[in-house]
PDB file of C-alpha atoms in Angstrom:
ATOM      1  CA  MET A   1       6.223  62.937  48.764  1.00  0.00           C
ATOM      2  CA  GLN A   2       8.984  65.009  50.348  1.00  0.00           C
ATOM      3  CA  ILE A   3      11.431  63.973  53.013  1.00  0.00           C
ATOM      4  CA  THR A   4      13.670  66.342  54.968  1.00  0.00           C
ATOM      5  CA  THR A   5      16.017  65.582  57.810  1.00  0.00           C
ATOM      6  CA  GLU A   6      17.318  67.705  60.616  1.00  0.00           C
ATOM      7  CA  GLU A   7      19.839  66.902  63.350  1.00  0.00           C
ATOM      8  CA  MET A   8      18.436  68.131  66.655  1.00  0.00           C
ATOM      9  CA  PRO A   9      20.229  68.607  69.992  1.00  0.00           C
ATOM     10  CA  GLY A  10      20.670  65.408  71.971  1.00  0.00           C
ATOM     11  CA  GLY A  11      21.593  63.311  68.960  1.00  0.00           C
ATOM     12  CA  ILE A  12      18.043  63.223  67.662  1.00  0.00           C
ATOM     13  CA  THR A  13      17.438  62.817  63.941  1.00  0.00           C
ATOM     14  CA  ARG A  14      14.156  64.384  62.906  1.00  0.00           C
ATOM     15  CA  VAL A  15      12.742  63.125  59.628  1.00  0.00           C
ATOM     16  CA  ALA A  16       9.843  65.216  58.360  1.00  0.00           C
ATOM     17  CA  LEU A  17       7.592  63.521  55.838  1.00  0.00           C
ATOM     18  CA  ASP A  18       5.300  65.560  53.639  1.00  0.00           C
ATOM     19  CA  GLY A  19       2.656  64.197  51.282  1.00  0.00           C
ATOM     20  CA  ARG A  20       0.763  60.989  50.670  1.00  0.00           C
ATOM     21  CA  MET A  21       2.273  57.766  51.933  1.00  0.00           C
ATOM     22  CA  ASP A  22       0.585  55.643  49.315  1.00  0.00           C
ATOM     23  CA  ILE A  23       2.437  53.212  47.062  1.00  0.00           C
ATOM     24  CA  ALA A  24       4.095  55.986  45.042  1.00  0.00           C
ATOM     25  CA  GLY A  25       4.926  58.032  48.145  1.00  0.00           C
ATOM     26  CA  ALA A  26       6.401  55.011  49.889  1.00  0.00           C
ATOM     27  CA  ALA A  27       8.569  54.224  46.869  1.00  0.00           C
ATOM     28  CA  ALA A  28       9.809  57.817  46.821  1.00  0.00           C
ATOM     29  CA  ILE A  29      11.037  57.802  50.424  1.00  0.00           C
ATOM     30  CA  ASP A  30      12.024  54.184  51.135  1.00  0.00           C
ATOM     31  CA  LEU A  31      15.671  54.385  50.132  1.00  0.00           C
ATOM     32  CA  LYS A  32      16.315  57.580  52.072  1.00  0.00           C
ATOM     33  CA  MET A  33      14.411  56.289  55.118  1.00  0.00           C
ATOM     34  CA  ASN A  34      16.496  53.135  55.148  1.00  0.00           C
ATOM     35  CA  ILE A  35      19.743  55.075  54.857  1.00  0.00           C
ATOM     36  CA  ILE A  36      18.731  57.312  57.757  1.00  0.00           C
ATOM     37  CA  ALA A  37      17.673  54.292  59.809  1.00  0.00           C
ATOM     38  CA  GLY A  38      21.094  52.765  59.158  1.00  0.00           C
ATOM     39  CA  SER A  39      22.804  55.335  61.355  1.00  0.00           C
ATOM     40  CA  ALA A  40      20.205  57.111  63.520  1.00  0.00           C
ATOM     41  CA  LYS A  41      20.094  56.221  67.224  1.00  0.00           C
ATOM     42  CA  LYS A  42      17.190  58.474  68.161  1.00  0.00           C
ATOM     43  CA  LEU A  43      14.711  58.849  65.338  1.00  0.00           C
ATOM     44  CA  LEU A  44      11.788  61.259  65.411  1.00  0.00           C
ATOM     45  CA  ILE A  45       9.484  60.660  62.452  1.00  0.00           C
ATOM     46  CA  ASP A  46       7.471  63.831  61.946  1.00  0.00           C
ATOM     47  CA  LEU A  47       4.100  62.935  60.403  1.00  0.00           C
ATOM     48  CA  GLN A  48       2.474  66.380  60.700  1.00  0.00           C
ATOM     49  CA  LYS A  49       2.269  66.852  56.949  1.00  0.00           C
ATOM     50  CA  VAL A  50       1.354  63.312  55.999  1.00  0.00           C
ATOM     51  CA  GLU A  51      -2.090  63.451  54.393  1.00  0.00           C
ATOM     52  CA  PHE A  52      -2.534  59.746  53.792  1.00  0.00           C
ATOM     53  CA  LEU A  53      -1.075  56.531  55.158  1.00  0.00           C
ATOM     54  CA  GLY A  54      -1.705  53.206  53.439  1.00  0.00           C
ATOM     55  CA  SER A  55      -0.178  49.809  54.076  1.00  0.00           C
ATOM     56  CA  MET A  56       2.728  50.503  51.741  1.00  0.00           C
ATOM     57  CA  GLY A  57       3.382  53.660  53.735  1.00  0.00           C
ATOM     58  CA  LEU A  58       3.245  51.670  56.970  1.00  0.00           C
ATOM     59  CA  ARG A  59       6.098  49.549  55.648  1.00  0.00           C
ATOM     60  CA  SER A  60       8.120  52.717  55.131  1.00  0.00           C
ATOM     61  CA  ILE A  61       7.776  53.422  58.847  1.00  0.00           C
ATOM     62  CA  VAL A  62       7.999  49.896  60.224  1.00  0.00           C
ATOM     63  CA  ILE A  63      11.139  48.727  58.397  1.00  0.00           C
ATOM     64  CA  PRO A  64      13.330  51.707  59.430  1.00  0.00           C
ATOM     65  CA  ALA A  65      11.894  51.624  62.972  1.00  0.00           C
ATOM     66  CA  ARG A  66      12.790  47.967  63.257  1.00  0.00           C
ATOM     67  CA  ALA A  67      16.316  48.686  62.028  1.00  0.00           C
ATOM     68  CA  VAL A  68      16.863  51.471  64.573  1.00  0.00           C
ATOM     69  CA  SER A  69      15.385  49.404  67.374  1.00  0.00           C
ATOM     70  CA  SER A  70      17.521  46.367  66.537  1.00  0.00           C
ATOM     71  CA  ARG A  71      20.620  48.498  67.118  1.00  0.00           C
ATOM     72  CA  GLY A  72      19.301  49.587  70.509  1.00  0.00           C
ATOM     73  CA  GLY A  73      17.964  52.907  69.244  1.00  0.00           C
ATOM     74  CA  LYS A  74      14.610  54.562  69.844  1.00  0.00           C
ATOM     75  CA  VAL A  75      11.880  55.779  67.514  1.00  0.00           C
ATOM     76  CA  VAL A  76       8.915  58.068  68.080  1.00  0.00           C
ATOM     77  CA  LEU A  77       6.123  59.102  65.724  1.00  0.00           C
ATOM     78  CA  PHE A  78       5.212  62.762  65.955  1.00  0.00           C
ATOM     79  CA  ALA A  79       1.883  64.493  65.322  1.00  0.00           C
ATOM     80  CA  PRO A  80      -0.033  62.302  62.859  1.00  0.00           C
ATOM     81  CA  ASN A  81      -3.413  63.651  61.801  1.00  0.00           C
ATOM     82  CA  GLU A  82      -6.524  61.897  63.103  1.00  0.00           C
ATOM     83  CA  MET A  83      -6.994  59.519  60.162  1.00  0.00           C
ATOM     84  CA  VAL A  84      -3.288  58.658  59.951  1.00  0.00           C
ATOM     85  CA  GLU A  85      -3.295  57.922  63.686  1.00  0.00           C
ATOM     86  CA  SER A  86      -6.338  55.731  63.223  1.00  0.00           C
ATOM     87  CA  VAL A  87      -4.400  53.651  60.655  1.00  0.00           C
ATOM     88  CA  LEU A  88      -1.456  53.353  63.072  1.00  0.00           C
ATOM     89  CA  LYS A  89      -3.800  52.233  65.863  1.00  0.00           C
ATOM     90  CA  THR A  90      -5.711  49.741  63.726  1.00  0.00           C
ATOM     91  CA  ALA A  91      -2.432  48.181  62.602  1.00  0.00           C
ATOM     92  CA  GLY A  92      -1.290  48.006  66.234  1.00  0.00           C
ATOM     93  CA  ILE A  93       1.771  50.157  65.524  1.00  0.00           C
ATOM     94  CA  ASP A  94       1.042  52.739  68.208  1.00  0.00           C
ATOM     95  CA  THR A  95       1.575  50.241  71.022  1.00  0.00           C
ATOM     96  CA  LEU A  96       5.069  49.422  69.734  1.00  0.00           C
ATOM     97  CA  ILE A  97       6.259  52.766  68.448  1.00  0.00           C
ATOM     98  CA  PRO A  98       5.108  55.611  70.694  1.00  0.00           C
ATOM     99  CA  VAL A  99       2.982  58.340  69.101  1.00  0.00           C
ATOM    100  CA  ARG A 100       3.218  61.838  70.577  1.00  0.00           C
ATOM    101  CA  HIS A 101       1.525  65.076  69.592  1.00  0.00           C
ATOM    102  CA  ASP A 102       3.684  67.381  71.660  1.00  0.00           C
ATOM    103  CA  LEU A 103       7.293  67.900  70.554  1.00  0.00           C
ATOM    104  CA  ASP A 104       8.661  67.956  74.101  1.00  0.00           C
ATOM    105  CA  ALA A 105       6.862  64.703  74.862  1.00  0.00           C
ATOM    106  CA  ALA A 106       8.245  63.165  71.667  1.00  0.00           C
ATOM    107  CA  ILE A 107      11.777  64.221  72.594  1.00  0.00           C
ATOM    108  CA  ALA A 108      11.266  62.814  76.100  1.00  0.00           C
ATOM    109  CA  VAL A 109      10.488  59.377  74.613  1.00  0.00           C
ATOM    110  CA  LEU A 110      13.863  59.417  72.889  1.00  0.00           C
ATOM    111  CA  GLY A 111      15.604  60.678  76.042  1.00  0.00           C
TER     112      GLY A 111
ATOM    113  CA  MET B   1     -14.430  60.597  29.368  1.00  0.00           C
ATOM    114  CA  THR B   2     -17.929  59.586  28.393  1.00  0.00           C
ATOM    115  CA  GLY B   3     -21.165  59.739  30.313  1.00  0.00           C
ATOM    116  CA  PRO B   4     -23.792  62.266  31.088  1.00  0.00           C
ATOM    117  CA  HIS B   5     -21.332  64.876  32.303  1.00  0.00           C
ATOM    118  CA  PRO B   6     -18.007  65.509  30.552  1.00  0.00           C
ATOM    119  CA  SER B   7     -15.995  65.617  33.766  1.00  0.00           C
ATOM    120  CA  TRP B   8     -17.587  62.626  35.486  1.00  0.00           C
ATOM    121  CA  PRO B   9     -15.179  59.758  35.994  1.00  0.00           C
ATOM    122  CA  GLU B  10     -15.722  56.369  34.387  1.00  0.00           C
ATOM    123  CA  PRO B  11     -17.514  54.011  36.799  1.00  0.00           C
ATOM    124  CA  ARG B  12     -15.021  51.248  36.058  1.00  0.00           C
ATOM    125  CA  LEU B  13     -11.241  51.064  36.319  1.00  0.00           C
ATOM    126  CA  THR B  14      -9.218  48.180  34.894  1.00  0.00           C
ATOM    127  CA  LEU B  15      -5.755  47.497  36.254  1.00  0.00           C
ATOM    128  CA  GLN B  16      -3.037  45.089  35.258  1.00  0.00           C
ATOM    129  CA  SER B  17      -1.456  42.960  37.959  1.00  0.00           C
ATOM    130  CA  GLN B  18       1.506  45.203  38.685  1.00  0.00           C
ATOM    131  CA  LEU B  19       1.908  47.405  41.745  1.00  0.00           C
ATOM    132  CA  GLU B  20       2.671  50.442  39.529  1.00  0.00           C
ATOM    133  CA  ASP B  21      -0.933  50.336  38.342  1.00  0.00           C
ATOM    134  CA  LEU B  22      -2.112  51.228  41.851  1.00  0.00           C
ATOM    135  CA  THR B  23      -1.084  54.804  41.046  1.00  0.00           C
ATOM    136  CA  LEU B  24      -4.140  54.916  38.740  1.00  0.00           C
ATOM    137  CA  VAL B  25      -6.449  54.448  41.721  1.00  0.00           C
ATOM    138  CA  TRP B  26      -5.764  57.739  43.481  1.00  0.00           C
ATOM    139  CA  PRO B  27      -6.885  60.132  40.710  1.00  0.00           C
ATOM    140  CA  TRP B  28      -9.864  57.906  39.906  1.00  0.00           C
ATOM    141  CA  VAL B  29     -11.093  57.890  43.512  1.00  0.00           C
ATOM    142  CA  GLU B  30     -10.431  61.614  43.768  1.00  0.00           C
ATOM    143  CA  ALA B  31     -12.675  62.229  40.737  1.00  0.00           C
ATOM    144  CA  LEU B  32     -15.357  59.926  42.138  1.00  0.00           C
ATOM    145  CA  ALA B  33     -15.172  61.717  45.476  1.00  0.00           C
ATOM    146  CA  ALA B  34     -15.837  65.009  43.729  1.00  0.00           C
ATOM    147  CA  ARG B  35     -18.650  63.439  41.697  1.00  0.00           C
ATOM    148  CA  TYR B  36     -20.422  61.985  44.764  1.00  0.00           C
ATOM    149  CA  SER B  37     -19.464  64.706  47.300  1.00  0.00           C
ATOM    150  CA  VAL B  38     -17.549  62.227  49.421  1.00  0.00           C
ATOM    151  CA  PRO B  39     -16.136  63.716  52.642  1.00  0.00           C
ATOM    152  CA  ALA B  40     -12.341  63.758  53.025  1.00  0.00           C
ATOM    153  CA  GLU B  41     -12.337  61.091  55.736  1.00  0.00           C
ATOM    154  CA  THR B  42     -14.395  58.698  53.636  1.00  0.00           C
ATOM    155  CA  GLN B  43     -12.137  59.336  50.660  1.00  0.00           C
ATOM    156  CA  PHE B  44      -9.175  58.426  52.874  1.00  0.00           C
ATOM    157  CA  ALA B  45     -10.928  55.190  53.873  1.00  0.00           C
ATOM    158  CA  ILE B  46     -11.705  54.323  50.238  1.00  0.00           C
ATOM    159  CA  GLN B  47      -8.103  54.938  49.126  1.00  0.00           C
ATOM    160  CA  LEU B  48      -6.790  52.884  52.032  1.00  0.00           C
ATOM    161  CA  CYS B  49      -9.092  49.917  51.441  1.00  0.00           C
ATOM    162  CA  LEU B  50      -8.661  49.857  47.662  1.00  0.00           C
ATOM    163  CA  GLU B  51      -4.865  50.057  47.931  1.00  0.00           C
ATOM    164  CA  GLU B  52      -5.068  47.189  50.380  1.00  0.00           C
ATOM    165  CA  ALA B  53      -7.487  45.032  48.405  1.00  0.00           C
ATOM    166  CA  LEU B  54      -5.720  45.567  45.085  1.00  0.00           C
ATOM    167  CA  SER B  55      -2.186  45.107  46.347  1.00  0.00           C
ATOM    168  CA  ASN B  56      -3.311  41.860  48.025  1.00  0.00           C
ATOM    169  CA  VAL B  57      -4.670  40.579  44.719  1.00  0.00           C
ATOM    170  CA  ILE B  58      -1.474  41.546  42.858  1.00  0.00           C
ATOM    171  CA  ARG B  59       0.982  40.211  45.428  1.00  0.00           C
ATOM    172  CA  HIS B  60      -0.848  37.200  46.832  1.00  0.00           C
ATOM    173  CA  GLY B  61      -3.746  36.393  44.479  1.00  0.00           C
ATOM    174  CA  TYR B  62      -1.745  36.567  41.264  1.00  0.00           C
ATOM    175  CA  ARG B  63       1.548  35.884  43.096  1.00  0.00           C
ATOM    176  CA  GLY B  64       3.388  38.511  41.130  1.00  0.00           C
ATOM    177  CA  GLN B  65       2.226  37.114  37.773  1.00  0.00           C
ATOM    178  CA  ALA B  66       2.077  40.016  35.313  1.00  0.00           C
ATOM    179  CA  ASN B  67      -0.583  40.820  32.706  1.00  0.00           C
ATOM    180  CA  GLN B  68      -3.553  39.620  34.726  1.00  0.00           C
ATOM    181  CA  SER B  69      -6.474  41.970  35.008  1.00  0.00           C
ATOM    182  CA  ILE B  70      -8.364  43.372  37.963  1.00  0.00           C
ATOM    183  CA  THR B  71     -11.454  45.511  37.604  1.00  0.00           C
ATOM    184  CA  VAL B  72     -12.883  47.944  40.117  1.00  0.00           C
ATOM    185  CA  GLU B  73     -16.357  49.241  39.660  1.00  0.00           C
ATOM    186  CA  CYS B  74     -17.926  52.059  41.624  1.00  0.00           C
ATOM    187  CA  ALA B  75     -21.658  52.533  42.050  1.00  0.00           C
ATOM    188  CA  PRO B  76     -23.756  54.473  44.506  1.00  0.00           C
ATOM    189  CA  SER B  77     -26.176  52.299  46.442  1.00  0.00           C
ATOM    190  CA  GLY B  78     -29.213  54.444  47.111  1.00  0.00           C
ATOM    191  CA  VAL B  79     -27.938  57.666  48.580  1.00  0.00           C
ATOM    192  CA  ALA B  80     -26.343  56.219  51.669  1.00  0.00           C
ATOM    193  CA  GLU B  81     -23.395  54.242  50.316  1.00  0.00           C
ATOM    194  CA  LEU B  82     -20.722  54.190  47.699  1.00  0.00           C
ATOM    195  CA  VAL B  83     -19.971  50.604  46.712  1.00  0.00           C
ATOM    196  CA  PHE B  84     -16.734  49.387  45.106  1.00  0.00           C
ATOM    197  CA  THR B  85     -16.624  45.953  43.519  1.00  0.00           C
ATOM    198  CA  VAL B  86     -13.192  44.430  42.888  1.00  0.00           C
ATOM    199  CA  GLU B  87     -13.036  41.402  40.590  1.00  0.00           C
ATOM    200  CA  ASP B  88     -10.055  39.242  39.709  1.00  0.00           C
ATOM    201  CA  HIS B  89      -9.270  35.849  38.179  1.00  0.00           C
ATOM    202  CA  ALA B  90      -6.977  34.707  40.970  1.00  0.00           C
ATOM    203  CA  PRO B  91      -7.436  31.536  43.060  1.00  0.00           C
ATOM    204  CA  PRO B  92     -10.208  31.885  45.649  1.00  0.00           C
ATOM    205  CA  PHE B  93      -9.321  33.811  48.782  1.00  0.00           C
ATOM    206  CA  ASP B  94     -11.860  35.141  51.249  1.00  0.00           C
ATOM    207  CA  PRO B  95     -10.395  38.119  53.136  1.00  0.00           C
ATOM    208  CA  VAL B  96     -13.620  38.471  55.090  1.00  0.00           C
ATOM    209  CA  ALA B  97     -13.271  35.054  56.730  1.00  0.00           C
ATOM    210  CA  ALA B  98      -9.462  35.068  56.943  1.00  0.00           C
ATOM    211  CA  ALA B  99      -7.950  35.626  60.351  1.00  0.00           C
ATOM    212  CA  PRO B 100      -6.022  38.879  60.475  1.00  0.00           C
ATOM    213  CA  ALA B 101      -2.337  38.685  61.325  1.00  0.00           C
ATOM    214  CA  ALA B 102      -1.660  38.562  65.048  1.00  0.00           C
ATOM    215  CA  THR B 103      -0.933  41.879  66.699  1.00  0.00           C
ATOM    216  CA  PRO B 104       2.841  41.885  67.175  1.00  0.00           C
ATOM    217  CA  ALA B 105       4.267  42.058  70.670  1.00  0.00           C
ATOM    218  CA  SER B 106       7.444  43.975  69.833  1.00  0.00           C
ATOM    219  CA  ILE B 107       8.928  46.107  67.086  1.00  0.00           C
ATOM    220  CA  GLN B 108      11.125  43.189  66.083  1.00  0.00           C
ATOM    221  CA  GLU B 109       8.047  41.045  65.505  1.00  0.00           C
ATOM    222  CA  LEU B 110       6.367  43.736  63.437  1.00  0.00           C
ATOM    223  CA  GLU B 111       5.912  42.401  59.965  1.00  0.00           C
ATOM    224  CA  PRO B 112       5.621  45.054  57.319  1.00  0.00           C
ATOM    225  CA  GLY B 113       2.208  44.410  55.820  1.00  0.00           C
ATOM    226  CA  GLY B 114      -0.053  41.735  57.245  1.00  0.00           C
ATOM    227  CA  GLN B 115      -2.395  44.261  58.806  1.00  0.00           C
ATOM    228  CA  GLY B 116      -4.353  44.785  55.609  1.00  0.00           C
ATOM    229  CA  ILE B 117      -7.370  42.700  56.515  1.00  0.00           C
ATOM    230  CA  ARG B 118      -7.682  44.485  59.831  1.00  0.00           C
ATOM    231  CA  LEU B 119      -7.472  47.856  58.078  1.00  0.00           C
ATOM    232  CA  MET B 120     -10.163  46.946  55.528  1.00  0.00           C
ATOM    233  CA  ARG B 121     -12.506  45.696  58.250  1.00  0.00           C
ATOM    234  CA  LYS B 122     -12.051  48.860  60.226  1.00  0.00           C
ATOM    235  CA  PHE B 123     -12.278  51.416  57.414  1.00  0.00           C
ATOM    236  CA  ALA B 124     -14.952  49.921  55.124  1.00  0.00           C
ATOM    237  CA  SER B 125     -18.545  50.091  56.338  1.00  0.00           C
ATOM    238  CA  ARG B 126     -19.243  46.724  54.789  1.00  0.00           C
ATOM    239  CA  LEU B 127     -16.995  44.033  53.310  1.00  0.00           C
ATOM    240  CA  THR B 128     -18.421  41.099  51.331  1.00  0.00           C
ATOM    241  CA  TRP B 129     -16.605  38.363  49.467  1.00  0.00           C
ATOM    242  CA  GLN B 130     -18.170  36.231  46.728  1.00  0.00           C
ATOM    243  CA  PRO B 131     -16.454  33.410  44.862  1.00  0.00           C
ATOM    244  CA  LEU B 132     -16.670  33.630  41.072  1.00  0.00           C
ATOM    245  CA  PRO B 133     -16.343  30.580  38.788  1.00  0.00           C
ATOM    246  CA  HIS B 134     -12.771  31.674  38.012  1.00  0.00           C
ATOM    247  CA  GLY B 135     -11.921  34.336  40.535  1.00  0.00           C
ATOM    248  CA  ASN B 136     -13.044  36.543  43.373  1.00  0.00           C
ATOM    249  CA  ARG B 137     -15.410  39.414  43.909  1.00  0.00           C
ATOM    250  CA  LEU B 138     -14.801  41.688  46.881  1.00  0.00           C
ATOM    251  CA  ILE B 139     -17.426  44.295  47.647  1.00  0.00           C
ATOM    252  CA  LEU B 140     -16.376  47.256  49.764  1.00  0.00           C
ATOM    253  CA  ALA B 141     -19.098  49.684  50.821  1.00  0.00           C
ATOM    254  CA  PHE B 142     -18.575  53.094  52.370  1.00  0.00           C
ATOM    255  CA  ALA B 143     -21.344  54.976  54.134  1.00  0.00           C
ATOM    256  CA  LEU B 144     -21.965  58.495  52.925  1.00  0.00           C
ATOM    257  CA  PRO B 145     -23.448  61.229  55.072  1.00  0.00           C
ATOM    258  CA  PRO B 146     -27.042  62.136  54.232  1.00  0.00           C
ATOM    259  CA  PRO B 147     -27.271  64.785  51.498  1.00  0.00           C
ATOM    260  CA  ALA B 148     -27.622  68.343  52.699  1.00  0.00           C
ATOM    261  CA  ILE B 149     -31.152  69.694  52.471  1.00  0.00           C
ATOM    262  CA  SER B 150     -31.297  72.134  49.609  1.00  0.00           C
TER     263      SER B 150
END
């Protein structure tokens, strides 16, 4: 599991995740995700390259998102594949953290 | 590896009650998927449900107690299903009858975890729980597409 971050215009922090968000993948990114969530105000979590999302991986999204939101920040999930999106929907995450497939639309959520 | 084909995976996987052991599940399911020509989406569903079922047993069933065993057995049922049977020695818990966690109304109410039962119900084709004299048996079945005509 790889994690890369990029500061985008408008104060947006883009975190690109790459790999399987299973128990091992979640363990590999948790610390970094929590550090990022400790300072980001506008967080775009790029899921394009996430091949798998399990419940441990969901935690790795939910905990940082909650941290950003509790400081008045915003979070958007960008471009999950069909199965990953199905997990997000079944867990009811998509109604609380917006999911967008178009980058401009994702940025607009953070506006 | 034993069995009729040298590269076929064992039909049974035994785990100890520690979350690290869940890393054994991925390669095992991957090998089974190759063995039974499981489509990628079904493999995703199997990985998701097994991670869920097994982590529930480790965290809640055994309550973090180490050195307890869990077995997972895989068997095709006819040609239409791949069936996984998870057995443990934990106190009885029926995830089929249990009410799933409420859908949270805000990010702040989002509990990490808690959606596992909902995920298993959605992604397994069939979910059956049976009490054992000293444990639980959870059967998770996944429909397979009909074999291609050769």
